[in-house]
C-alpha cells in the first residue's frame, strides 16, 4: 500500500511529501516528469528513507502509470502534476493543454483501469485527490463575496482554463464511472522550495541581489495567501475524511494587494539583512507593464472545509512569511542550484536526456 504523488518534486508536492513522511507511516511514490519546475533536491532529505520512491515519468503516459499503480499497490493518488505559472501560459499555452488537460485525462484513464480491477474493499477505500486552484473561478470585484464551491467557473488565463478543464474531467469521472474523487481549489501558496518565477520568491531573491522588484500594473491586484504547509494539512484532511465527489475550497482568509506583500517582504528584509544606512529594499520597486488579462482579485471562502472537516490554517501571513524569508536566507545552495540551472544538469546526468 502506498500513496502515488504526481508532481511531487515541485513546490507544493515536495512540501506535501516531506510532511507526509514526517507524520505518517505509509510509503509514498513520487511520479514527476522533472520539468524546469521539478527539482529532486527538494526531496533530498528523504532520498534514503525506505518508505520513499522516486520515479521519473509523465502523467500522460497511460501504460507507464498503469504499471506503476499495479507495482506499488497504490491506495490513493494525489495529483499535483501540472504546468503552474500564469505568465508562462500566456507565452506558450500548448504545454498547459498537454499536461493539465490531456495529461490529467490519461492519468484518470490509468487510474480508472486500475481501480476497476481492485477487489471490493480496496475499491471502496481508494481515493483520487485532484489539487486545483481558485483561479478557475475567475476574477472578483472589490466588493464581491469570496469564492464558494458553487461559484461559476470563469477562467481567464490559459493556465486557469486548463486547470478548470482538468477539474471538469475529474468531476465527470466520478459522476460517470463512480471513481472515488476529491478536489481541492486552493488560493496562492508561498513557502520553502517555491520556484523563483512566482511573486514572493522572485521578490525575495531580486531584493537580496540588488535587482529591480517588478510590480505589474498598479500593484493593487489582490491574492489570498496561504502558507504551503497549511495547504498540505488541508489535503491530508480531505484525503482522510472528504466526501466523495466533493470539491473543497482552501484558503487563509488573508487577502493582500501585491504592493502590500512586497512592502511586507521589504520591511522584514530591512530588519534581517539591513542595507547601508537609511536605505530600504523598497527603493528597488519598479512598476512594469501589466500582465495581459491580469485577474484583479481572488478570495476564498473556506467555510465548507472548516465546518465539515474542522480544518483551519496554523500560520498567519506574519508567521508564514517570516518562515519563508528565513528559509531562503538559510538555503543559498538551493537558490544557487535553481538559478544557475545546476540542478537541471544534475537531472540530465542522473536520469538521462
Ligand atoms: P510546480 O510548478 O512547482 O510543480 C509542478 C510539478 O509537476 C513539477 O515538479 C513538475 O516537474 C511536475 N510535472 C509537470 N508536468 C508533469 C507531467 N506531465 N507529468 C508528471 N509531472 C509533471 O507547481 P506547484 O506550485 O507545486 O503546484 C502544484 C499543483 O497545485 C498544481 O496542480 C497547481 O495548479 C496547484 N495549485 C498551486 C497553487 C500555488 O499557489 N502554487 C495554488 C493552488 C493550486
Ligand atoms: P504569481 O505568483 O505569478 O501567482 P498568480 O498569478 O497565479 O496569482 O503572481 C501573484 C501576483 O503577483 C499576480 O497578481 C501577478 C503579480 N506579479 C507581479 O506583480 N510581478 C511579478 O514579477 C510576478 C511574477 C507576479
Short mmCIF file of C-alpha atoms and ligand atoms in Angstrom, two decimals:
data_model
loop_
_atom_site.label_atom_id
_atom_site.label_comp_id
_atom_site.label_asym_id
_atom_site.label_seq_id
_atom_site.Cartn_x
_atom_site.Cartn_y
_atom_site.Cartn_z
CA UNK A 1 0.00 0.00 0.00
CA UNK A 2 1.27 3.44 -0.90
CA UNK A 3 0.30 6.92 -1.98
CA UNK A 4 1.17 7.99 -5.51
CA UNK A 5 2.13 11.67 -5.51
CA UNK A 6 2.28 13.12 -9.01
CA UNK A 7 4.29 16.32 -9.36
CA UNK A 8 5.90 15.54 -6.00
CA UNK A 9 9.19 17.22 -6.92
CA UNK A 10 7.53 20.62 -7.41
CA UNK A 11 6.84 23.31 -4.83
CA UNK A 12 3.67 22.11 -3.09
CA UNK A 13 4.14 18.42 -3.91
CA UNK A 14 7.57 18.26 -2.27
CA UNK A 15 6.31 20.05 0.85
CA UNK A 16 3.44 17.53 0.95
CA UNK A 17 5.80 14.53 0.64
CA UNK A 18 8.16 15.79 3.36
CA UNK A 19 5.27 16.46 5.73
CA UNK A 20 3.62 13.13 4.95
CA UNK A 21 6.76 11.10 5.69
CA UNK A 22 7.32 13.08 8.90
CA UNK A 23 3.79 12.34 10.17
CA UNK A 24 2.56 9.07 8.66
CA UNK A 25 3.93 5.55 8.32
CA UNK A 26 2.58 4.88 4.83
CA UNK A 27 5.08 4.89 1.92
CA UNK A 28 4.92 7.38 -0.94
CA UNK A 29 5.86 7.02 -4.58
CA UNK A 30 6.60 10.28 -6.38
CA UNK A 31 5.93 10.38 -10.11
CA UNK A 32 7.38 13.52 -11.66
CA UNK A 33 8.42 14.47 -15.19
CA UNK A 34 11.06 16.84 -13.80
CA UNK A 35 10.21 19.82 -15.94
CA UNK A 36 12.07 23.05 -15.16
CA UNK A 37 9.83 23.30 -12.05
CA UNK A 38 10.58 19.84 -10.69
CA UNK A 39 13.65 19.58 -8.51
CA UNK A 40 14.80 16.31 -6.90
CA UNK A 41 16.85 18.41 -4.45
CA UNK A 42 13.55 19.36 -2.78
CA UNK A 43 13.29 15.73 -1.66
CA UNK A 44 16.98 15.20 -0.80
CA UNK A 45 16.24 14.80 2.92
CA UNK A 46 14.09 11.69 2.27
CA UNK A 47 16.08 10.04 -0.54
CA UNK A 48 17.33 7.30 1.77
CA UNK A 49 14.01 6.78 3.57
CA UNK A 50 12.87 3.21 2.73
CA UNK A 51 9.27 4.47 2.53
CA UNK A 52 10.16 6.83 -0.32
CA UNK A 53 10.45 6.00 -4.01
CA UNK A 54 11.02 8.39 -6.89
CA UNK A 55 10.09 7.64 -10.48
CA UNK A 56 10.67 10.00 -13.36
CA UNK A 57 7.74 9.90 -15.77
CA UNK A 58 4.79 11.67 -17.33
CA UNK A 59 1.20 11.55 -16.03
CA UNK A 60 0.24 11.47 -19.72
CA UNK A 61 1.96 8.09 -20.22
CA UNK A 62 -1.01 5.82 -19.50
CA UNK A 63 0.68 2.39 -19.72
CA UNK A 64 3.58 3.60 -17.57
CA UNK A 65 1.23 4.99 -14.89
CA UNK A 66 -0.91 1.83 -15.01
CA UNK A 67 2.16 -0.34 -14.37
CA UNK A 68 3.28 1.93 -11.52
CA UNK A 69 -0.12 1.77 -9.79
CA UNK A 70 0.00 -2.02 -10.01
CA UNK A 71 3.59 -2.37 -8.90
CA UNK A 72 3.16 -0.32 -5.73
CA UNK A 73 -0.38 -1.36 -4.85
CA UNK A 74 -1.38 2.30 -4.73
CA UNK A 75 -4.35 3.06 -2.45
CA UNK A 76 -4.59 6.80 -3.25
CA UNK A 77 -3.33 9.23 -5.88
CA UNK A 78 -2.72 12.90 -5.07
CA UNK A 79 -2.37 14.79 -8.34
CA UNK A 80 -0.14 17.86 -8.09
CA UNK A 81 1.42 17.45 -11.55
CA UNK A 82 0.75 20.49 -13.71
CA UNK A 83 2.21 23.42 -15.54
CA UNK A 84 1.54 26.10 -12.95
CA UNK A 85 2.78 29.54 -13.99
CA UNK A 86 0.26 32.00 -15.48
CA UNK A 87 2.91 34.09 -17.28
CA UNK A 88 4.36 31.01 -18.97
CA UNK A 89 0.84 30.00 -20.04
CA UNK A 90 0.48 33.37 -21.76
CA UNK A 91 3.75 32.92 -23.69
CA UNK A 92 3.10 29.27 -24.55
CA UNK A 93 -0.26 27.69 -23.71
CA UNK A 94 0.48 24.40 -25.51
CA UNK A 95 2.29 22.69 -22.63
CA UNK A 96 -0.58 23.66 -20.30
CA UNK A 97 -3.14 21.93 -22.50
CA UNK A 98 -0.80 18.99 -22.94
CA UNK A 99 -0.14 18.32 -19.24
CA UNK A 100 -3.08 19.86 -17.40
CA UNK A 101 -5.83 18.67 -19.74
CA UNK A 102 -4.57 15.70 -21.79
CA UNK A 103 -2.20 14.54 -19.04
CA UNK A 104 -4.95 14.59 -16.41
CA UNK A 105 -7.21 12.67 -18.80
CA UNK A 106 -4.57 9.97 -19.37
CA UNK A 107 -3.90 9.77 -15.64
CA UNK A 108 -7.64 9.37 -14.94
CA UNK A 109 -7.85 6.61 -17.54
CA UNK A 110 -4.91 4.74 -16.00
CA UNK A 111 -6.45 5.13 -12.53
CA UNK A 112 -9.91 4.06 -13.73
CA UNK A 113 -8.49 0.86 -15.22
CA UNK A 114 -6.54 0.05 -12.05
CA UNK A 115 -9.36 0.95 -9.66
CA UNK A 116 -11.93 -1.01 -11.67
CA UNK A 117 -9.92 -4.21 -11.21
CA UNK A 118 -9.41 -3.86 -7.42
CA UNK A 119 -11.21 -6.22 -5.08
CA UNK A 120 -14.24 -4.77 -3.29
CA UNK A 121 -12.63 -3.45 -0.07
CA UNK A 122 -9.67 -1.85 -1.86
CA UNK A 123 -12.02 -0.38 -4.44
CA UNK A 124 -14.16 1.13 -1.69
CA UNK A 125 -11.26 2.78 0.15
CA UNK A 126 -9.37 4.01 -2.96
CA UNK A 127 -9.11 7.81 -3.44
CA UNK A 128 -8.08 10.14 -6.28
CA UNK A 129 -7.43 13.65 -4.95
CA UNK A 130 -7.02 16.36 -7.56
CA UNK A 131 -5.18 19.50 -6.45
CA UNK A 132 -6.54 22.61 -8.14
CA UNK A 133 -6.66 26.36 -7.84
CA UNK A 134 -9.02 29.23 -7.01
CA UNK A 135 -8.09 30.74 -10.40
CA UNK A 136 -10.72 28.52 -12.11
CA UNK A 137 -13.39 30.86 -10.66
CA UNK A 138 -12.06 33.94 -12.47
CA UNK A 139 -11.70 37.41 -11.02
CA UNK A 140 -13.70 39.20 -8.28
CA UNK A 141 -14.67 42.85 -7.98
CA UNK A 142 -13.57 44.67 -4.82
CA UNK A 143 -16.92 44.26 -3.06
CA UNK A 144 -17.93 40.80 -4.25
CA UNK A 145 -18.10 37.92 -1.76
CA UNK A 146 -15.26 35.38 -1.75
CA UNK A 147 -15.44 32.27 -3.98
CA UNK A 148 -17.54 29.41 -2.64
CA UNK A 149 -17.50 25.94 -4.22
CA UNK A 150 -20.72 26.93 -6.03
CA UNK A 151 -19.14 29.89 -7.82
CA UNK A 152 -19.30 29.66 -11.60
CA UNK A 153 -16.08 28.65 -13.38
CA UNK A 154 -14.87 31.70 -15.33
CA UNK A 155 -11.16 31.06 -16.03
CA UNK A 156 -9.33 33.93 -17.71
CA UNK A 157 -5.80 32.67 -18.44
CA UNK A 158 -4.69 29.62 -20.42
CA UNK A 159 -3.39 28.26 -17.09
CA UNK A 160 -6.70 28.63 -15.25
CA UNK A 161 -8.68 27.39 -18.27
CA UNK A 162 -6.53 24.25 -18.41
CA UNK A 163 -6.98 23.66 -14.67
CA UNK A 164 -10.75 24.22 -15.00
CA UNK A 165 -10.84 21.62 -17.79
CA UNK A 166 -8.99 19.13 -15.57
CA UNK A 167 -11.41 19.80 -12.68
CA UNK A 168 -14.34 19.08 -15.01
CA UNK A 169 -12.77 15.81 -16.16
CA UNK A 170 -12.22 14.70 -12.54
CA UNK A 171 -15.83 15.54 -11.71
CA UNK A 172 -17.08 13.65 -14.79
CA UNK A 173 -15.11 10.52 -13.85
CA UNK A 174 -16.93 10.48 -10.54
CA UNK A 175 -20.39 11.03 -11.96
CA UNK A 176 -19.97 8.72 -14.94
CA UNK A 177 -17.73 5.92 -13.69
CA UNK A 178 -18.08 6.26 -9.90
CA UNK A 179 -14.35 6.93 -9.48
CA UNK A 180 -13.86 8.00 -5.82
CA UNK A 181 -12.53 11.53 -6.42
CA UNK A 182 -11.97 14.59 -4.27
CA UNK A 183 -10.93 18.04 -5.50
CA UNK A 184 -9.35 20.95 -3.64
CA UNK A 185 -9.31 24.50 -5.03
CA UNK A 186 -6.70 26.46 -3.12
CA UNK A 187 -5.58 30.08 -3.11
CA UNK A 188 -1.99 31.31 -3.69
CA UNK A 189 0.63 29.39 -1.71
CA UNK A 190 4.03 30.54 -0.50
CA UNK A 191 6.85 28.91 1.48
CA UNK A 192 10.04 26.84 1.07
CA UNK A 193 11.00 25.37 -2.34
CA UNK A 194 8.88 27.90 -4.24
CA UNK A 195 10.38 28.34 -7.73
CA UNK A 196 11.61 31.93 -8.06
CA UNK A 197 9.43 32.77 -11.06
CA UNK A 198 6.45 33.39 -8.74
CA UNK A 199 5.84 36.69 -6.94
CA UNK A 200 7.11 36.00 -3.41
CA UNK A 201 10.36 34.07 -4.06
CA UNK A 202 11.15 36.30 -7.06
CA UNK A 203 10.85 39.43 -4.93
CA UNK A 204 12.94 37.96 -2.08
CA UNK A 205 15.78 36.93 -4.39
CA UNK A 206 15.72 40.08 -6.53
CA UNK A 207 15.77 42.20 -3.38
CA UNK A 208 18.79 40.35 -2.00
CA UNK A 209 20.59 40.57 -5.36
CA UNK A 210 20.04 44.32 -5.70
CA UNK A 211 17.76 43.81 -8.71
CA UNK A 212 14.51 45.66 -9.51
CA UNK A 213 11.30 44.39 -7.86
CA UNK A 214 8.94 44.27 -10.86
CA UNK A 215 5.36 45.07 -9.80
CA UNK A 216 2.83 44.51 -12.60
CA UNK A 217 0.38 47.35 -13.40
CA UNK A 218 -0.68 49.40 -10.36
CA UNK A 219 0.21 46.63 -7.86
CA UNK A 220 -3.32 46.63 -6.45
CA UNK A 221 -4.29 43.14 -7.62
CA UNK A 222 -5.39 41.08 -4.63
CA UNK A 223 -4.39 37.49 -3.83
CA UNK A 224 -5.39 35.35 -0.81
CA UNK A 225 -2.10 33.94 0.53
CA UNK A 226 -1.79 30.61 2.36
CA UNK A 227 1.40 29.12 3.83
CA UNK A 228 2.18 25.91 1.94
CA UNK A 229 2.10 23.53 4.92
CA UNK A 230 -1.43 24.71 5.69
CA UNK A 231 -2.40 23.68 2.17
CA UNK A 232 -0.74 20.31 2.84
CA UNK A 233 -2.71 19.81 6.06
CA UNK A 234 -5.94 20.60 4.18
CA UNK A 235 -5.11 17.99 1.54
CA UNK A 236 -4.34 15.37 4.22
CA UNK A 237 -7.65 16.14 5.91
CA UNK A 238 -9.67 15.94 2.67
CA UNK A 239 -7.94 12.68 1.76
CA UNK A 240 -8.83 11.28 5.16
CA UNK A 241 -12.42 12.46 5.55
CA UNK A 242 -13.62 14.34 2.45
CA UNK A 243 -16.98 13.43 0.93
CA UNK A 244 -16.58 11.59 -2.38
CA UNK A 245 -17.16 13.75 -5.43
CA UNK A 246 -16.97 16.95 -3.31
CA UNK A 247 -14.76 19.94 -4.00
CA UNK A 248 -13.29 21.90 -1.09
CA UNK A 249 -12.06 25.47 -1.30
CA UNK A 250 -8.88 26.07 0.73
CA UNK A 251 -7.63 29.49 1.77
CA UNK A 252 -6.26 31.51 4.64
CA UNK A 253 -8.70 34.43 4.66
CA UNK A 254 -5.68 36.59 4.03
CA UNK A 255 -6.31 38.99 1.16
CA UNK A 256 -3.48 41.35 0.30
CA UNK A 257 -2.59 43.56 -2.63
CA UNK A 258 0.69 42.77 -4.35
CA UNK A 259 2.06 46.07 -3.10
CA UNK A 260 1.21 45.12 0.50
CA UNK A 261 3.01 41.80 0.04
CA UNK A 262 6.11 43.46 -1.40
CA UNK A 263 6.06 46.11 1.33
CA UNK A 264 5.95 43.42 4.00
CA UNK A 265 8.81 41.49 2.38
CA UNK A 266 10.93 44.63 2.15
CA UNK A 267 10.34 45.59 5.77
CA UNK A 268 11.30 42.11 7.04
CA UNK A 269 14.40 42.08 4.84
CA UNK A 270 15.30 45.59 6.09
CA UNK A 271 15.25 44.10 9.58
CA UNK A 272 17.05 40.79 8.83
CA UNK A 273 19.54 41.92 6.14
CA UNK A 274 19.79 45.71 6.56
CA UNK A 275 21.21 47.75 3.68
CA UNK A 276 23.63 50.60 4.38
CA UNK A 277 22.34 53.48 6.48
CA UNK A 278 18.87 54.70 5.82
CA UNK A 279 18.24 52.67 2.66
CA UNK A 280 15.37 50.24 2.19
CA UNK A 281 14.74 47.37 -0.24
CA UNK A 282 11.51 49.21 -1.05
CA UNK A 283 13.59 51.60 -3.19
CA UNK A 284 14.10 48.70 -5.64
CA UNK A 285 10.38 48.56 -6.54
CA UNK A 286 9.70 49.20 -10.25
CA UNK A 287 6.25 49.34 -11.79
CA UNK A 288 6.26 47.38 -15.05
CA UNK A 289 3.78 46.64 -17.84
CA UNK A 290 0.74 44.73 -16.62
CA UNK A 291 0.11 41.04 -17.34
CA UNK A 292 -2.42 40.61 -20.18
CA UNK A 293 -5.84 39.66 -18.76
CA UNK A 294 -4.49 40.08 -15.21
CA UNK A 295 -7.15 38.86 -12.72
CA UNK A 296 -7.90 41.66 -10.25
CA UNK A 297 -8.85 39.78 -7.12
CA UNK A 298 -9.04 36.25 -5.76
CA UNK A 299 -10.58 35.43 -2.37
CA UNK A 300 -11.54 32.05 -0.95
CA UNK A 301 -14.50 31.28 1.27
CA UNK A 302 -13.17 28.24 3.15
CA UNK A 303 -16.32 27.71 5.28
CA UNK A 304 -17.06 24.25 3.88
CA UNK A 305 -13.72 22.64 4.79
CA UNK A 306 -13.68 24.50 8.12
CA UNK A 307 -17.20 23.39 9.05
CA UNK A 308 -17.28 19.89 7.60
CA UNK A 309 -13.72 18.74 8.19
CA UNK A 310 -12.64 21.02 11.03
CA UNK A 311 -9.61 22.28 9.06
CA UNK A 312 -8.01 25.62 9.96
CA UNK A 313 -4.66 27.10 8.94
CA UNK A 314 -1.91 27.19 11.57
CA UNK A 315 0.08 30.12 10.19
CA UNK A 316 -0.75 33.78 9.86
CA UNK A 317 0.82 35.75 7.00
CA UNK A 318 3.20 37.32 9.54
CA UNK A 319 4.48 33.95 10.83
CA UNK A 320 4.46 32.27 7.42
CA UNK A 321 6.31 34.99 5.57
CA UNK A 322 9.00 35.15 8.27
CA UNK A 323 9.50 31.38 7.97
CA UNK A 324 9.67 31.72 4.19
CA UNK A 325 12.21 34.53 4.14
CA UNK A 326 14.22 32.70 6.83
CA UNK A 327 14.24 29.58 4.64
CA UNK A 328 15.51 31.44 1.55
CA UNK A 329 18.21 33.14 3.60
CA UNK A 330 19.27 29.78 5.08
CA UNK A 331 19.37 27.90 1.76
CA UNK A 332 21.60 29.81 -0.66
CA UNK A 333 22.78 26.50 -2.19
CA UNK A 334 19.18 25.59 -3.17
CA UNK A 335 18.70 29.03 -4.68
CA UNK A 336 22.03 28.79 -6.50
CA UNK A 337 21.15 25.36 -7.89
CA UNK A 338 17.83 26.58 -9.24
CA UNK A 339 19.06 29.89 -10.57
CA UNK A 340 22.21 28.54 -12.22
CA UNK A 341 20.44 25.58 -13.73
CA UNK A 342 22.95 23.28 -11.99
CA UNK A 343 20.17 21.07 -10.76
CA UNK A 344 18.94 20.62 -14.33
CA UNK A 345 22.40 19.45 -15.38
CA UNK A 346 22.29 17.08 -12.45
CA UNK A 347 18.94 15.75 -13.61
CA UNK A 348 20.26 15.11 -17.12
CA UNK A 349 23.25 13.31 -15.67
CA UNK A 350 21.28 11.26 -13.20
CA UNK A 351 18.26 10.36 -15.28
CA UNK A 352 19.48 10.76 -18.86
CA UNK A 353 18.04 13.06 -21.52
P1 LIG B 1 5.12 23.49 -9.60
O1 LIG B 1 5.16 24.05 -10.97
O2 LIG B 1 6.10 23.95 -8.58
O3 LIG B 1 5.28 21.88 -9.67
C1 LIG B 1 4.65 21.10 -10.65
C2 LIG B 1 5.37 19.75 -10.67
O4 LIG B 1 4.72 18.91 -11.64
C3 LIG B 1 6.84 19.83 -11.08
O5 LIG B 1 7.62 19.01 -10.21
C4 LIG B 1 6.85 19.27 -12.50
O6 LIG B 1 8.08 18.64 -12.85
C5 LIG B 1 5.70 18.28 -12.42
N1 LIG B 1 5.10 17.98 -13.74
C6 LIG B 1 4.78 18.87 -14.71
N2 LIG B 1 4.26 18.23 -15.77
C7 LIG B 1 4.24 16.90 -15.45
C8 LIG B 1 3.81 15.74 -16.13
N3 LIG B 1 3.27 15.80 -17.37
N4 LIG B 1 3.93 14.53 -15.51
C9 LIG B 1 4.47 14.45 -14.27
N5 LIG B 1 4.92 15.54 -13.59
C10 LIG B 1 4.80 16.74 -14.17
O7 LIG B 1 3.62 23.68 -9.12
P2 LIG B 1 3.05 23.90 -7.64
O8 LIG B 1 3.01 25.34 -7.35
O9 LIG B 1 3.72 22.98 -6.71
O10 LIG B 1 1.53 23.44 -7.87
C11 LIG B 1 1.15 22.07 -7.70
C12 LIG B 1 -0.32 21.94 -8.02
O11 LIG B 1 -1.08 22.78 -7.16
C13 LIG B 1 -0.68 22.38 -9.45
O12 LIG B 1 -1.66 21.49 -9.94
C14 LIG B 1 -1.26 23.78 -9.27
O13 LIG B 1 -2.22 24.05 -10.27
C15 LIG B 1 -1.91 23.65 -7.91
N6 LIG B 1 -2.02 24.91 -7.13
C16 LIG B 1 -0.92 25.71 -6.99
C17 LIG B 1 -1.04 26.87 -6.21
C18 LIG B 1 0.16 27.77 -5.97
O14 LIG B 1 0.00 28.84 -5.39
N7 LIG B 1 1.37 27.40 -6.37
C19 LIG B 1 -2.26 27.19 -5.62
C20 LIG B 1 -3.35 26.34 -5.80
C21 LIG B 1 -3.21 25.19 -6.56
P1 LIG B 2 2.06 34.77 -9.26
O1 LIG B 2 2.97 34.46 -8.13
O2 LIG B 2 2.55 34.56 -10.66
O3 LIG B 2 0.71 33.95 -8.99
P2 LIG B 2 -0.73 34.06 -9.74
O4 LIG B 2 -0.61 34.85 -10.98
O5 LIG B 2 -1.00 32.61 -10.03
O6 LIG B 2 -1.67 34.65 -8.74
O7 LIG B 2 1.61 36.29 -9.13
C1 LIG B 2 0.97 36.77 -7.98
C2 LIG B 2 0.58 38.21 -8.23
O8 LIG B 2 1.78 38.98 -8.35
C3 LIG B 2 -0.18 38.41 -9.52
O9 LIG B 2 -1.16 39.44 -9.32
C4 LIG B 2 0.87 38.89 -10.50
C5 LIG B 2 1.84 39.66 -9.62
N1 LIG B 2 3.26 39.66 -10.04
C6 LIG B 2 3.96 40.86 -10.14
O10 LIG B 2 3.42 41.94 -9.88
N2 LIG B 2 5.26 40.82 -10.50
C7 LIG B 2 5.90 39.66 -10.81
O11 LIG B 2 7.11 39.69 -11.19
C8 LIG B 2 5.18 38.43 -10.71
C9 LIG B 2 5.85 37.11 -11.02
C10 LIG B 2 3.85 38.47 -10.30
#
